[in-house]
PDB file of C-alpha atoms in Angstrom:
ATOM      1  CA  MET F   1      63.465 135.789 150.957  1.00 76.00           C
ATOM      2  CA  VAL F   2      61.668 132.500 150.343  1.00 90.00           C
ATOM      3  CA  TYR F   3      60.341 130.818 153.486  1.00 93.00           C
ATOM      4  CA  PHE F   4      60.623 127.202 152.290  1.00 96.00           C
ATOM      5  CA  GLN F   5      63.169 126.547 149.542  1.00 96.00           C
ATOM      6  CA  TRP F   6      63.126 123.466 147.322  1.00 95.00           C
ATOM      7  CA  ASN F   7      66.582 121.961 147.027  1.00 94.00           C
ATOM      8  CA  PRO F   8      68.028 118.838 145.374  1.00 94.00           C
ATOM      9  CA  THR F   9      68.237 116.932 148.664  1.00 94.00           C
ATOM     10  CA  LEU F  10      64.419 116.930 148.747  1.00 95.00           C
ATOM     11  CA  SER F  11      64.247 115.083 145.423  1.00 95.00           C
ATOM     12  CA  VAL F  12      63.047 111.502 145.694  1.00 93.00           C
ATOM     13  CA  GLY F  13      64.093 110.749 142.116  1.00 92.00           C
ATOM     14  CA  ASN F  14      60.539 110.409 140.799  1.00 92.00           C
ATOM     15  CA  THR F  15      59.486 113.245 138.500  1.00 94.00           C
ATOM     16  CA  LEU F  16      55.787 113.138 139.411  1.00 94.00           C
ATOM     17  CA  ILE F  17      56.356 113.057 143.176  1.00 94.00           C
ATOM     18  CA  ASP F  18      59.084 115.711 142.994  1.00 96.00           C
ATOM     19  CA  SER F  19      56.830 117.986 140.943  1.00 97.00           C
ATOM     20  CA  ASP F  20      54.025 117.569 143.481  1.00 97.00           C
ATOM     21  CA  HIS F  21      56.398 118.354 146.339  1.00 96.00           C
ATOM     22  CA  GLN F  22      57.639 121.491 144.567  1.00 97.00           C
ATOM     23  CA  ASN F  23      54.056 122.647 144.025  1.00 97.00           C
ATOM     24  CA  LEU F  24      53.227 122.003 147.688  1.00 96.00           C
ATOM     25  CA  ILE F  25      56.264 124.020 148.755  1.00 96.00           C
ATOM     26  CA  ASN F  26      55.127 126.885 146.511  1.00 97.00           C
ATOM     27  CA  ILE F  27      51.680 126.919 148.127  1.00 96.00           C
ATOM     28  CA  VAL F  28      53.206 126.754 151.633  1.00 95.00           C
ATOM     29  CA  ASN F  29      55.316 129.795 150.684  1.00 96.00           C
ATOM     30  CA  GLU F  30      52.238 131.583 149.399  1.00 95.00           C
ATOM     31  CA  LEU F  31      50.413 130.890 152.679  1.00 91.00           C
ATOM     32  CA  TYR F  32      53.341 132.049 154.805  1.00 92.00           C
ATOM     33  CA  THR F  33      53.794 135.244 152.779  1.00 93.00           C
ATOM     34  CA  ALA F  34      50.081 136.064 152.916  1.00 90.00           C
ATOM     35  CA  ALA F  35      50.086 135.545 156.688  1.00 87.00           C
ATOM     36  CA  ASP F  36      53.239 137.622 157.095  1.00 88.00           C
ATOM     37  CA  LEU F  37      51.619 140.451 155.131  1.00 86.00           C
ATOM     38  CA  LYS F  38      48.485 140.111 157.289  1.00 84.00           C
ATOM     39  CA  GLN F  39      46.286 139.456 154.275  1.00 85.00           C
ATOM     40  CA  ASP F  40      42.522 139.302 154.635  1.00 83.00           C
ATOM     41  CA  CYS F  41      41.133 136.140 156.219  1.00 82.00           C
ATOM     42  CA  ASP F  42      39.322 135.219 152.987  1.00 86.00           C
ATOM     43  CA  ILE F  43      42.640 135.162 151.139  1.00 89.00           C
ATOM     44  CA  LEU F  44      44.257 132.999 153.815  1.00 87.00           C
ATOM     45  CA  GLU F  45      41.281 130.621 153.795  1.00 88.00           C
ATOM     46  CA  ASP F  46      41.477 130.338 150.005  1.00 93.00           C
ATOM     47  CA  ILE F  47      45.194 129.536 150.059  1.00 92.00           C
ATOM     48  CA  LEU F  48      44.741 127.033 152.875  1.00 90.00           C
ATOM     49  CA  GLN F  49      41.898 125.341 150.980  1.00 93.00           C
ATOM     50  CA  ARG F  50      44.028 125.105 147.821  1.00 95.00           C
ATOM     51  CA  LEU F  51      46.828 123.672 149.924  1.00 92.00           C
ATOM     52  CA  PHE F  52      44.475 121.100 151.455  1.00 94.00           C
ATOM     53  CA  ASP F  53      43.046 120.166 148.041  1.00 97.00           C
ATOM     54  CA  TYR F  54      46.442 119.826 146.366  1.00 97.00           C
ATOM     55  CA  THR F  55      47.830 117.866 149.306  1.00 96.00           C
ATOM     56  CA  SER F  56      44.854 115.493 149.138  1.00 97.00           C
ATOM     57  CA  GLU F  57      45.381 114.984 145.407  1.00 98.00           C
ATOM     58  CA  HIS F  58      49.095 114.374 145.925  1.00 96.00           C
ATOM     59  CA  PHE F  59      48.407 111.831 148.647  1.00 97.00           C
ATOM     60  CA  GLU F  60      45.932 110.019 146.378  1.00 97.00           C
ATOM     61  CA  ARG F  61      48.575 109.825 143.623  1.00 96.00           C
ATOM     62  CA  GLU F  62      51.202 108.511 146.032  1.00 95.00           C
ATOM     63  CA  GLU F  63      48.821 105.971 147.534  1.00 96.00           C
ATOM     64  CA  GLU F  64      47.845 104.717 144.076  1.00 95.00           C
ATOM     65  CA  MET F  65      51.545 104.240 143.270  1.00 93.00           C
ATOM     66  CA  MET F  66      51.948 102.336 146.534  1.00 93.00           C
ATOM     67  CA  LYS F  67      49.072 100.019 145.646  1.00 94.00           C
ATOM     68  CA  LEU F  68      50.399  99.430 142.129  1.00 92.00           C
ATOM     69  CA  THR F  69      53.852  98.536 143.418  1.00 91.00           C
ATOM     70  CA  GLY F  70      52.702  96.485 146.409  1.00 93.00           C
ATOM     71  CA  TYR F  71      54.600  98.861 148.675  1.00 93.00           C
ATOM     72  CA  PRO F  72      54.978  97.146 152.078  1.00 92.00           C
ATOM     73  CA  GLY F  73      54.787 100.398 154.062  1.00 92.00           C
ATOM     74  CA  PHE F  74      51.450 101.383 152.509  1.00 95.00           C
ATOM     75  CA  GLU F  75      49.278 101.345 155.641  1.00 96.00           C
ATOM     76  CA  ASN F  76      51.731 103.336 157.767  1.00 95.00           C
ATOM     77  CA  HIS F  77      52.366 105.845 154.975  1.00 94.00           C
ATOM     78  CA  LYS F  78      48.621 106.271 154.433  1.00 96.00           C
ATOM     79  CA  LYS F  79      48.116 106.860 158.191  1.00 96.00           C
ATOM     80  CA  GLN F  80      50.732 109.638 158.088  1.00 94.00           C
ATOM     81  CA  HIS F  81      48.846 111.262 155.230  1.00 95.00           C
ATOM     82  CA  LYS F  82      45.519 110.985 157.047  1.00 96.00           C
ATOM     83  CA  LYS F  83      46.897 112.490 160.274  1.00 94.00           C
ATOM     84  CA  LEU F  84      48.298 115.499 158.439  1.00 92.00           C
ATOM     85  CA  LEU F  85      45.036 116.162 156.597  1.00 94.00           C
ATOM     86  CA  GLU F  86      43.078 115.905 159.862  1.00 93.00           C
ATOM     87  CA  ARG F  87      45.417 118.416 161.463  1.00 88.00           C
ATOM     88  CA  VAL F  88      45.057 120.832 158.555  1.00 87.00           C
ATOM     89  CA  VAL F  89      41.254 120.584 158.834  1.00 88.00           C
ATOM     90  CA  ARG F  90      41.495 121.539 162.527  1.00 83.00           C
ATOM     91  CA  LEU F  91      43.727 124.480 161.634  1.00 83.00           C
ATOM     92  CA  GLN F  92      41.289 125.582 158.923  1.00 82.00           C
ATOM     93  CA  ALA F  93      38.500 125.633 161.501  1.00 81.00           C
ATOM     94  CA  SER F  94      40.476 127.909 163.805  1.00 80.00           C
ATOM     95  CA  LEU F  95      41.730 130.246 161.066  1.00 77.00           C
ATOM     96  CA  ALA F  96      38.815 132.672 161.380  1.00 65.00           C
ATOM     97  CA  GLU F  97      39.723 133.405 165.008  1.00 67.00           C
ATOM     98  CA  LYS F  98      43.491 133.763 164.819  1.00 65.00           C
ATOM     99  CA  ARG F  99      44.193 134.587 161.167  1.00 58.00           C
ATOM    100  CA  GLU F 100      47.872 135.103 160.588  1.00 57.00           C
ATOM    101  CA  TYR F 101      48.939 133.106 163.653  1.00 69.00           C
ATOM    102  CA  VAL F 102      47.119 129.997 162.422  1.00 75.00           C
ATOM    103  CA  ALA F 103      48.226 130.524 158.823  1.00 77.00           C
ATOM    104  CA  LYS F 104      51.872 130.806 159.879  1.00 79.00           C
ATOM    105  CA  GLU F 105      51.506 127.832 162.223  1.00 81.00           C
ATOM    106  CA  THR F 106      50.093 125.828 159.325  1.00 81.00           C
ATOM    107  CA  ALA F 107      52.931 126.867 157.009  1.00 85.00           C
ATOM    108  CA  GLU F 108      55.485 125.952 159.687  1.00 87.00           C
ATOM    109  CA  LEU F 109      53.793 122.599 160.325  1.00 83.00           C
ATOM    110  CA  LEU F 110      53.734 121.777 156.625  1.00 86.00           C
ATOM    111  CA  LYS F 111      57.340 122.837 156.090  1.00 90.00           C
ATOM    112  CA  PHE F 112      58.493 120.556 158.901  1.00 90.00           C
ATOM    113  CA  TRP F 113      56.122 117.711 158.016  1.00 88.00           C
ATOM    114  CA  LEU F 114      56.836 117.755 154.292  1.00 89.00           C
ATOM    115  CA  THR F 115      60.605 117.907 154.754  1.00 91.00           C
ATOM    116  CA  SER F 116      60.709 115.057 157.267  1.00 91.00           C
ATOM    117  CA  HIS F 117      58.130 113.005 155.334  1.00 87.00           C
ATOM    118  CA  ILE F 118      60.145 113.309 152.117  1.00 89.00           C
ATOM    119  CA  TYR F 119      63.364 112.246 153.847  1.00 89.00           C
ATOM    120  CA  MET F 120      61.869 109.436 155.930  1.00 86.00           C
ATOM    121  CA  ALA F 121      59.020 108.035 153.831  1.00 88.00           C
ATOM    122  CA  ASP F 122      58.824 109.290 150.259  1.00 90.00           C
ATOM    123  CA  LYS F 123      62.434 108.520 149.344  1.00 86.00           C
ATOM    124  CA  GLU F 124      61.841 104.923 150.444  1.00 87.00           C
ATOM    125  CA  LEU F 125      58.627 104.844 148.411  1.00 87.00           C
ATOM    126  CA  ALA F 126      60.394 106.197 145.309  1.00 87.00           C
ATOM    127  CA  ILE F 127      62.992 103.419 145.535  1.00 85.00           C
ATOM    128  CA  ALA F 128      60.209 100.822 145.678  1.00 86.00           C
ATOM    129  CA  ILE F 129      58.468 102.438 142.693  1.00 85.00           C
ATOM    130  CA  GLN F 130      61.702 102.464 140.674  1.00 85.00           C
ATOM    131  CA  LYS F 131      62.208  98.756 141.392  1.00 84.00           C
ATOM    132  CA  SER F 132      58.695  97.881 140.222  1.00 83.00           C
ATOM    133  CA  ASP F 133      57.243  97.707 136.739  1.00 61.00           C
ATOM    134  CA  ALA F 134      54.639 100.386 137.618  1.00 54.00           C
ATOM    135  CA  SER F 135      57.046 103.308 137.685  1.00 49.00           C
ATOM    136  CA  PRO F 136      55.235 106.515 136.643  1.00 52.00           C
ATOM    137  CA  GLN F 137      58.040 109.029 136.254  1.00 52.00           C
TER     138      GLN F 137
END
């Protein structure tokens, strides 16, 4: 059974953002599964680092779209991104001590955060992008 399932209600209607979100969900699932199987700490650290890197890249893409479109919620949206990345860094630091617990906690955090962020922030952003001339789909 898949831990975090992509579904059409998570779509923001922007191909690039939706693709990023699907990839993030896949990595969250990989992290959760590895933790559930009590994989070696090195494997968990690698997955968590890939998740952090991909999330950072996704946030950069979203923030660039916000700048291009003059998105009015840019500063608040960017703060949400920054807070999540800071939290993931703290979880990475504690992974060595509490392996699967921290990995599962991180997967659970990201599942909740990503779902609520898509519904409350990214859908609004996608509407603004669609209304602008700078609509990378």
